[in-house]
């Protein structure tokens, strides 16, 4: 199949986004790729989201609208979007984000370079909650193109622990069927666990241009995030343990030799120790500040 013939699905999970939907919808429909499907997954919104979406769907047959009967949670709504989509390729998009008109076609060019690729990322522009433009990381994606899953796995662990956020695979374009088959667990830092699973699944491609935009949001501390995700709050105190355990449990399902699996486990152990050390330092500084405040 020629890439120009490929159906590409864009998944738009939304909850109470009626006032901000139209701009992102038009950015999807304005793609220069001829075969686009926009799948809107409405997580039982209580505002006018349903009315807005149904009106948009009536105006353009490329829009497919699904409404959850009840709120199924953020992760399940994301998963639902990729599962009901029909495209060979798929990409999630936030309800206040946008894509450049050539986003899809440029990603498809990268997929055409290597049929083993399961994900293509691009540079993203980020806007902070206060409206400030955030710096764009100088990420080239070279090591993620490797056919060696261990190289990709150790590289994604490095990227996830870099001082600045380097790459966001959740907002790249994927081959839908193999990625939709990945089991996901609602937990803190699930996006990082998912990134590791994607790294083990196959090589990635990268387009080193800003072709999409994301708005960042204030999420609070880990306990606040847990409440938002409907995750037990106690998990906030064991985030590193639970995240590393989830990654380790996935390694037997990856296409690794036994020696590669041992090396991957060692890489996870090093990440755990680094994060535990960083957390201990942060807590130590917090205690010092509290003690200083009491002395005053």
PDB file of N, CA, C and O in Angstrom, residues 128-189:
ATOM      1  N   UNK A 128       3.472  27.010  28.458  1.00  0.00           N
ATOM      2  CA  UNK A 128       3.252  26.821  29.892  1.00  0.00           C
ATOM      3  C   UNK A 128       1.880  27.365  30.284  1.00  0.00           C
ATOM      4  O   UNK A 128       1.264  28.134  29.544  1.00  0.00           O
ATOM      5  N   UNK A 129       1.389  26.972  31.467  1.00  0.00           N
ATOM      6  CA  UNK A 129       0.082  27.468  31.916  1.00  0.00           C
ATOM      7  C   UNK A 129      -0.010  28.989  31.977  1.00  0.00           C
ATOM      8  O   UNK A 129      -1.096  29.550  31.822  1.00  0.00           O
ATOM      9  N   UNK A 130       1.121  29.668  32.187  1.00  0.00           N
ATOM     10  CA  UNK A 130       1.102  31.129  32.255  1.00  0.00           C
ATOM     11  C   UNK A 130       1.235  31.782  30.880  1.00  0.00           C
ATOM     12  O   UNK A 130       1.337  33.013  30.760  1.00  0.00           O
ATOM     13  N   UNK A 131       1.239  30.950  29.830  1.00  0.00           N
ATOM     14  CA  UNK A 131       1.323  31.469  28.470  1.00  0.00           C
ATOM     15  C   UNK A 131       2.730  31.586  27.927  1.00  0.00           C
ATOM     16  O   UNK A 131       2.917  31.925  26.752  1.00  0.00           O
ATOM     17  N   UNK A 132       3.722  31.304  28.744  1.00  0.00           N
ATOM     18  CA  UNK A 132       5.116  31.396  28.294  1.00  0.00           C
ATOM     19  C   UNK A 132       5.453  30.250  27.351  1.00  0.00           C
ATOM     20  O   UNK A 132       4.958  29.125  27.504  1.00  0.00           O
ATOM     21  N   UNK A 133       6.296  30.538  26.366  1.00  0.00           N
ATOM     22  CA  UNK A 133       6.761  29.507  25.438  1.00  0.00           C
ATOM     23  C   UNK A 133       7.950  28.783  26.052  1.00  0.00           C
ATOM     24  O   UNK A 133       8.919  29.416  26.466  1.00  0.00           O
ATOM     25  N   UNK A 134       7.871  27.466  26.108  1.00  0.00           N
ATOM     26  CA  UNK A 134       8.937  26.673  26.710  1.00  0.00           C
ATOM     27  C   UNK A 134       9.985  26.312  25.669  1.00  0.00           C
ATOM     28  O   UNK A 134       9.688  26.217  24.468  1.00  0.00           O
ATOM     29  N   UNK A 135      11.240  26.101  26.083  1.00  0.00           N
ATOM     30  CA  UNK A 135      12.293  25.747  25.121  1.00  0.00           C
ATOM     31  C   UNK A 135      12.031  24.389  24.479  1.00  0.00           C
ATOM     32  O   UNK A 135      11.493  23.474  25.108  1.00  0.00           O
ATOM     33  N   UNK A 136      12.402  24.285  23.204  1.00  0.00           N
ATOM     34  CA  UNK A 136      12.233  23.031  22.470  1.00  0.00           C
ATOM     35  C   UNK A 136      13.511  22.214  22.617  1.00  0.00           C
ATOM     36  O   UNK A 136      14.595  22.689  22.269  1.00  0.00           O
ATOM     37  N   UNK A 137      13.436  21.006  23.154  1.00  0.00           N
ATOM     38  CA  UNK A 137      14.645  20.195  23.352  1.00  0.00           C
ATOM     39  C   UNK A 137      15.354  19.891  22.036  1.00  0.00           C
ATOM     40  O   UNK A 137      14.717  19.718  20.992  1.00  0.00           O
ATOM     41  N   UNK A 138      16.659  19.804  22.087  1.00  0.00           N
ATOM     42  CA  UNK A 138      17.466  19.483  20.916  1.00  0.00           C
ATOM     43  C   UNK A 138      17.622  17.969  20.824  1.00  0.00           C
ATOM     44  O   UNK A 138      18.699  17.413  21.037  1.00  0.00           O
ATOM     45  N   UNK A 139      16.540  17.304  20.511  1.00  0.00           N
ATOM     46  CA  UNK A 139      16.495  15.840  20.466  1.00  0.00           C
ATOM     47  C   UNK A 139      16.566  15.393  19.015  1.00  0.00           C
ATOM     48  O   UNK A 139      15.813  15.888  18.162  1.00  0.00           O
ATOM     49  N   UNK A 140      17.467  14.429  18.707  1.00  0.00           N
ATOM     50  CA  UNK A 140      17.603  13.995  17.318  1.00  0.00           C
ATOM     51  C   UNK A 140      17.041  12.601  17.059  1.00  0.00           C
ATOM     52  O   UNK A 140      16.865  12.205  15.904  1.00  0.00           O
ATOM     53  N   UNK A 141      16.762  11.837  18.120  1.00  0.00           N
ATOM     54  CA  UNK A 141      16.122  10.535  17.947  1.00  0.00           C
ATOM     55  C   UNK A 141      16.989   9.456  17.339  1.00  0.00           C
ATOM     56  O   UNK A 141      16.486   8.368  17.018  1.00  0.00           O
ATOM     57  N   UNK A 142      18.289   9.686  17.182  1.00  0.00           N
ATOM     58  CA  UNK A 142      19.147   8.751  16.447  1.00  0.00           C
ATOM     59  C   UNK A 142      19.171   7.357  17.061  1.00  0.00           C
ATOM     60  O   UNK A 142      19.034   6.348  16.358  1.00  0.00           O
ATOM     61  N   UNK A 143      19.362   7.255  18.371  1.00  0.00           N
ATOM     62  CA  UNK A 143      19.490   5.938  18.997  1.00  0.00           C
ATOM     63  C   UNK A 143      18.159   5.185  19.014  1.00  0.00           C
ATOM     64  O   UNK A 143      18.143   3.951  19.067  1.00  0.00           O
ATOM     65  N   UNK A 144      17.037   5.905  18.942  1.00  0.00           N
ATOM     66  CA  UNK A 144      15.748   5.230  18.940  1.00  0.00           C
ATOM     67  C   UNK A 144      15.436   4.584  17.594  1.00  0.00           C
ATOM     68  O   UNK A 144      14.474   3.821  17.478  1.00  0.00           O
ATOM     69  N   UNK A 145      16.233   4.851  16.571  1.00  0.00           N
ATOM     70  CA  UNK A 145      16.053   4.182  15.279  1.00  0.00           C
ATOM     71  C   UNK A 145      16.729   2.819  15.246  1.00  0.00           C
ATOM     72  O   UNK A 145      16.571   2.073  14.278  1.00  0.00           O
ATOM     73  N   UNK A 146      17.481   2.498  16.294  1.00  0.00           N
ATOM     74  CA  UNK A 146      18.257   1.253  16.310  1.00  0.00           C
ATOM     75  C   UNK A 146      17.352   0.016  16.222  1.00  0.00           C
ATOM     76  O   UNK A 146      16.291  -0.029  16.847  1.00  0.00           O
ATOM     77  N   UNK A 147      17.768  -1.014  15.487  1.00  0.00           N
ATOM     78  CA  UNK A 147      17.016  -2.274  15.477  1.00  0.00           C
ATOM     79  C   UNK A 147      17.203  -3.076  16.757  1.00  0.00           C
ATOM     80  O   UNK A 147      16.481  -4.064  16.979  1.00  0.00           O
ATOM     81  N   UNK A 148      18.142  -2.673  17.607  1.00  0.00           N
ATOM     82  CA  UNK A 148      18.436  -3.388  18.849  1.00  0.00           C
ATOM     83  C   UNK A 148      17.519  -2.876  19.961  1.00  0.00           C
ATOM     84  O   UNK A 148      17.612  -1.712  20.366  1.00  0.00           O
ATOM     85  N   UNK A 149      16.627  -3.718  20.490  1.00  0.00           N
ATOM     86  CA  UNK A 149      15.696  -3.247  21.525  1.00  0.00           C
ATOM     87  C   UNK A 149      16.388  -2.790  22.800  1.00  0.00           C
ATOM     88  O   UNK A 149      15.888  -1.898  23.485  1.00  0.00           O
ATOM     89  N   UNK A 150      17.549  -3.381  23.121  1.00  0.00           N
ATOM     90  CA  UNK A 150      18.259  -2.960  24.328  1.00  0.00           C
ATOM     91  C   UNK A 150      18.802  -1.543  24.169  1.00  0.00           C
ATOM     92  O   UNK A 150      18.745  -0.743  25.117  1.00  0.00           O
ATOM     93  N   UNK A 151      19.305  -1.219  22.989  1.00  0.00           N
ATOM     94  CA  UNK A 151      19.789   0.147  22.731  1.00  0.00           C
ATOM     95  C   UNK A 151      18.639   1.134  22.901  1.00  0.00           C
ATOM     96  O   UNK A 151      18.783   2.176  23.553  1.00  0.00           O
ATOM     97  N   UNK A 152      17.486   0.810  22.329  1.00  0.00           N
ATOM     98  CA  UNK A 152      16.336   1.716  22.435  1.00  0.00           C
ATOM     99  C   UNK A 152      15.859   1.831  23.877  1.00  0.00           C
ATOM    100  O   UNK A 152      15.501   2.917  24.353  1.00  0.00           O
ATOM    101  N   UNK A 153      15.843   0.709  24.590  1.00  0.00           N
ATOM    102  CA  UNK A 153      15.354   0.708  25.966  1.00  0.00           C
ATOM    103  C   UNK A 153      16.239   1.549  26.876  1.00  0.00           C
ATOM    104  O   UNK A 153      15.747   2.377  27.658  1.00  0.00           O
ATOM    105  N   UNK A 154      17.545   1.355  26.788  1.00  0.00           N
ATOM    106  CA  UNK A 154      18.446   2.140  27.638  1.00  0.00           C
ATOM    107  C   UNK A 154      18.411   3.621  27.256  1.00  0.00           C
ATOM    108  O   UNK A 154      18.549   4.493  28.111  1.00  0.00           O
ATOM    109  N   UNK A 155      18.188   3.896  25.977  1.00  0.00           N
ATOM    110  CA  UNK A 155      18.101   5.288  25.552  1.00  0.00           C
ATOM    111  C   UNK A 155      16.834   5.955  26.087  1.00  0.00           C
ATOM    112  O   UNK A 155      16.888   7.103  26.539  1.00  0.00           O
ATOM    113  N   UNK A 156      15.689   5.256  26.078  1.00  0.00           N
ATOM    114  CA  UNK A 156      14.470   5.894  26.590  1.00  0.00           C
ATOM    115  C   UNK A 156      14.580   6.113  28.096  1.00  0.00           C
ATOM    116  O   UNK A 156      14.106   7.124  28.619  1.00  0.00           O
ATOM    117  N   UNK A 157      15.252   5.209  28.813  1.00  0.00           N
ATOM    118  CA  UNK A 157      15.481   5.449  30.241  1.00  0.00           C
ATOM    119  C   UNK A 157      16.341   6.685  30.445  1.00  0.00           C
ATOM    120  O   UNK A 157      16.088   7.479  31.360  1.00  0.00           O
ATOM    121  N   UNK A 158      17.348   6.870  29.606  1.00  0.00           N
ATOM    122  CA  UNK A 158      18.182   8.070  29.706  1.00  0.00           C
ATOM    123  C   UNK A 158      17.360   9.322  29.429  1.00  0.00           C
ATOM    124  O   UNK A 158      17.453  10.323  30.161  1.00  0.00           O
ATOM    125  N   UNK A 159      16.533   9.275  28.402  1.00  0.00           N
ATOM    126  CA  UNK A 159      15.723  10.443  28.038  1.00  0.00           C
ATOM    127  C   UNK A 159      14.723  10.789  29.131  1.00  0.00           C
ATOM    128  O   UNK A 159      14.482  11.965  29.420  1.00  0.00           O
ATOM    129  N   UNK A 160      14.143   9.763  29.747  1.00  0.00           N
ATOM    130  CA  UNK A 160      13.158  10.004  30.796  1.00  0.00           C
ATOM    131  C   UNK A 160      13.785  10.606  32.042  1.00  0.00           C
ATOM    132  O   UNK A 160      13.082  11.210  32.864  1.00  0.00           O
ATOM    133  N   UNK A 161      15.091  10.436  32.191  1.00  0.00           N
ATOM    134  CA  UNK A 161      15.775  10.954  33.376  1.00  0.00           C
ATOM    135  C   UNK A 161      16.652  12.159  33.073  1.00  0.00           C
ATOM    136  O   UNK A 161      17.409  12.603  33.931  1.00  0.00           O
ATOM    137  N   UNK A 162      16.536  12.697  31.862  1.00  0.00           N
ATOM    138  CA  UNK A 162      17.300  13.887  31.508  1.00  0.00           C
ATOM    139  C   UNK A 162      16.765  15.096  32.264  1.00  0.00           C
ATOM    140  O   UNK A 162      15.595  15.123  32.665  1.00  0.00           O
ATOM    141  N   UNK A 163      17.591  16.104  32.485  1.00  0.00           N
ATOM    142  CA  UNK A 163      17.143  17.291  33.235  1.00  0.00           C
ATOM    143  C   UNK A 163      15.943  17.978  32.599  1.00  0.00           C
ATOM    144  O   UNK A 163      15.055  18.468  33.278  1.00  0.00           O
ATOM    145  N   UNK A 164      15.912  18.029  31.270  1.00  0.00           N
ATOM    146  CA  UNK A 164      14.792  18.628  30.559  1.00  0.00           C
ATOM    147  C   UNK A 164      14.025  17.546  29.809  1.00  0.00           C
ATOM    148  O   UNK A 164      14.611  16.581  29.324  1.00  0.00           O
ATOM    149  N   UNK A 165      12.716  17.729  29.713  1.00  0.00           N
ATOM    150  CA  UNK A 165      11.877  16.785  28.988  1.00  0.00           C
ATOM    151  C   UNK A 165      12.326  16.745  27.527  1.00  0.00           C
ATOM    152  O   UNK A 165      12.315  17.771  26.839  1.00  0.00           O
ATOM    153  N   UNK A 166      12.726  15.581  27.035  1.00  0.00           N
ATOM    154  CA  UNK A 166      13.334  15.483  25.717  1.00  0.00           C
ATOM    155  C   UNK A 166      12.359  15.106  24.611  1.00  0.00           C
ATOM    156  O   UNK A 166      12.401  15.661  23.517  1.00  0.00           O
ATOM    157  N   UNK A 167      11.486  14.132  24.883  1.00  0.00           N
ATOM    158  CA  UNK A 167      10.618  13.614  23.827  1.00  0.00           C
ATOM    159  C   UNK A 167       9.336  13.093  24.474  1.00  0.00           C
ATOM    160  O   UNK A 167       9.355  12.598  25.599  1.00  0.00           O
ATOM    161  N   UNK A 168       8.217  13.226  23.764  1.00  0.00           N
ATOM    162  CA  UNK A 168       6.925  12.778  24.287  1.00  0.00           C
ATOM    163  C   UNK A 168       6.318  11.763  23.321  1.00  0.00           C
ATOM    164  O   UNK A 168       5.571  12.133  22.412  1.00  0.00           O
ATOM    165  N   UNK A 169       6.643  10.479  23.486  1.00  0.00           N
ATOM    166  CA  UNK A 169       6.145   9.472  22.543  1.00  0.00           C
ATOM    167  C   UNK A 169       4.635   9.305  22.560  1.00  0.00           C
ATOM    168  O   UNK A 169       4.057   8.812  21.594  1.00  0.00           O
ATOM    169  N   UNK A 170       3.975   9.702  23.664  1.00  0.00           N
ATOM    170  CA  UNK A 170       2.525   9.588  23.715  1.00  0.00           C
ATOM    171  C   UNK A 170       1.876  10.438  22.628  1.00  0.00           C
ATOM    172  O   UNK A 170       0.774  10.131  22.166  1.00  0.00           O
ATOM    173  N   UNK A 171       2.560  11.495  22.204  1.00  0.00           N
ATOM    174  CA  UNK A 171       2.023  12.365  21.168  1.00  0.00           C
ATOM    175  C   UNK A 171       2.854  12.284  19.887  1.00  0.00           C
ATOM    176  O   UNK A 171       3.135  13.291  19.239  1.00  0.00           O
ATOM    177  N   UNK A 172       3.229  11.045  19.541  1.00  0.00           N
ATOM    178  CA  UNK A 172       3.795  10.746  18.245  1.00  0.00           C
ATOM    179  C   UNK A 172       2.792   9.913  17.463  1.00  0.00           C
ATOM    180  O   UNK A 172       1.736   9.533  17.980  1.00  0.00           O
ATOM    181  N   UNK A 173       3.097   9.628  16.204  1.00  0.00           N
ATOM    182  CA  UNK A 173       2.221   8.784  15.395  1.00  0.00           C
ATOM    183  C   UNK A 173       2.695   7.335  15.478  1.00  0.00           C
ATOM    184  O   UNK A 173       3.898   7.076  15.393  1.00  0.00           O
ATOM    185  N   UNK A 174       1.762   6.403  15.638  1.00  0.00           N
ATOM    186  CA  UNK A 174       2.112   4.994  15.830  1.00  0.00           C
ATOM    187  C   UNK A 174       1.422   4.112  14.796  1.00  0.00           C
ATOM    188  O   UNK A 174       0.435   4.509  14.175  1.00  0.00           O
ATOM    189  N   UNK A 175       1.969   2.920  14.634  1.00  0.00           N
ATOM    190  CA  UNK A 175       1.235   1.873  13.907  1.00  0.00           C
ATOM    191  C   UNK A 175       0.157   1.367  14.864  1.00  0.00           C
ATOM    192  O   UNK A 175       0.467   0.849  15.941  1.00  0.00           O
ATOM    193  N   UNK A 176      -1.079   1.507  14.484  1.00  0.00           N
ATOM    194  CA  UNK A 176      -2.173   1.377  15.436  1.00  0.00           C
ATOM    195  C   UNK A 176      -2.311  -0.023  16.021  1.00  0.00           C
ATOM    196  O   UNK A 176      -2.432  -0.190  17.238  1.00  0.00           O
ATOM    197  N   UNK A 177      -2.319  -1.055  15.209  1.00  0.00           N
ATOM    198  CA  UNK A 177      -2.652  -2.400  15.698  1.00  0.00           C
ATOM    199  C   UNK A 177      -1.664  -2.894  16.756  1.00  0.00           C
ATOM    200  O   UNK A 177      -2.085  -3.305  17.844  1.00  0.00           O
ATOM    201  N   UNK A 178      -0.346  -2.889  16.517  1.00  0.00           N
ATOM    202  CA  UNK A 178       0.561  -3.388  17.570  1.00  0.00           C
ATOM    203  C   UNK A 178       0.559  -2.525  18.819  1.00  0.00           C
ATOM    204  O   UNK A 178       0.704  -3.044  19.932  1.00  0.00           O
ATOM    205  N   UNK A 179       0.388  -1.218  18.671  1.00  0.00           N
ATOM    206  CA  UNK A 179       0.398  -0.343  19.846  1.00  0.00           C
ATOM    207  C   UNK A 179      -0.901  -0.497  20.637  1.00  0.00           C
ATOM    208  O   UNK A 179      -0.887  -0.490  21.879  1.00  0.00           O
ATOM    209  N   UNK A 180      -2.020  -0.658  19.945  1.00  0.00           N
ATOM    210  CA  UNK A 180      -3.297  -0.849  20.642  1.00  0.00           C
ATOM    211  C   UNK A 180      -3.305  -2.134  21.459  1.00  0.00           C
ATOM    212  O   UNK A 180      -4.072  -2.263  22.421  1.00  0.00           O
ATOM    213  N   UNK A 181      -2.462  -3.092  21.089  1.00  0.00           N
ATOM    214  CA  UNK A 181      -2.413  -4.375  21.799  1.00  0.00           C
ATOM    215  C   UNK A 181      -1.605  -4.316  23.091  1.00  0.00           C
ATOM    216  O   UNK A 181      -1.636  -5.267  23.882  1.00  0.00           O
ATOM    217  N   UNK A 182      -0.888  -3.226  23.328  1.00  0.00           N
ATOM    218  CA  UNK A 182      -0.085  -3.107  24.550  1.00  0.00           C
ATOM    219  C   UNK A 182      -1.001  -2.935  25.753  1.00  0.00           C
ATOM    220  O   UNK A 182      -1.844  -2.038  25.783  1.00  0.00           O
ATOM    221  N   UNK A 183      -0.822  -3.777  26.759  1.00  0.00           N
ATOM    222  CA  UNK A 183      -1.607  -3.646  27.990  1.00  0.00           C
ATOM    223  C   UNK A 183      -1.119  -2.446  28.786  1.00  0.00           C
ATOM    224  O   UNK A 183       0.086  -2.226  28.914  1.00  0.00           O
ATOM    225  N   UNK A 184      -2.062  -1.707  29.342  1.00  0.00           N
ATOM    226  CA  UNK A 184      -1.705  -0.516  30.117  1.00  0.00           C
ATOM    227  C   UNK A 184      -2.426  -0.563  31.459  1.00  0.00           C
ATOM    228  O   UNK A 184      -3.551  -1.047  31.552  1.00  0.00           O
ATOM    229  N   UNK A 185      -1.752  -0.060  32.475  1.00  0.00           N
ATOM    230  CA  UNK A 185      -2.284  -0.062  33.838  1.00  0.00           C
ATOM    231  C   UNK A 185      -2.417   1.380  34.328  1.00  0.00           C
ATOM    232  O   UNK A 185      -1.482   2.175  34.185  1.00  0.00           O
ATOM    233  N   UNK A 186      -3.563   1.713  34.907  1.00  0.00           N
ATOM    234  CA  UNK A 186      -3.755   3.062  35.429  1.00  0.00           C
ATOM    235  C   UNK A 186      -2.905   3.232  36.688  1.00  0.00           C
ATOM    236  O   UNK A 186      -3.163   2.614  37.718  1.00  0.00           O
ATOM    237  N   UNK A 187      -1.886   4.063  36.597  1.00  0.00           N
ATOM    238  CA  UNK A 187      -0.942   4.247  37.691  1.00  0.00           C
ATOM    239  C   UNK A 187      -0.203   5.566  37.485  1.00  0.00           C
ATOM    240  O   UNK A 187      -0.261   6.166  36.402  1.00  0.00           O
ATOM    241  N   UNK A 188       0.484   6.028  38.512  1.00  0.00           N
ATOM    242  CA  UNK A 188       1.319   7.206  38.369  1.00  0.00           C
ATOM    243  C   UNK A 188       2.491   6.911  37.436  1.00  0.00           C
ATOM    244  O   UNK A 188       3.049   5.818  37.435  1.00  0.00           O
ATOM    245  N   UNK A 189       2.855   7.899  36.618  1.00  0.00           N
ATOM    246  CA  UNK A 189       3.935   7.784  35.630  1.00  0.00           C
ATOM    247  C   UNK A 189       3.678   6.677  34.616  1.00  0.00           C
ATOM    248  O   UNK A 189       4.610   6.095  34.054  1.00  0.00           O
TER     249      UNK A 189
END
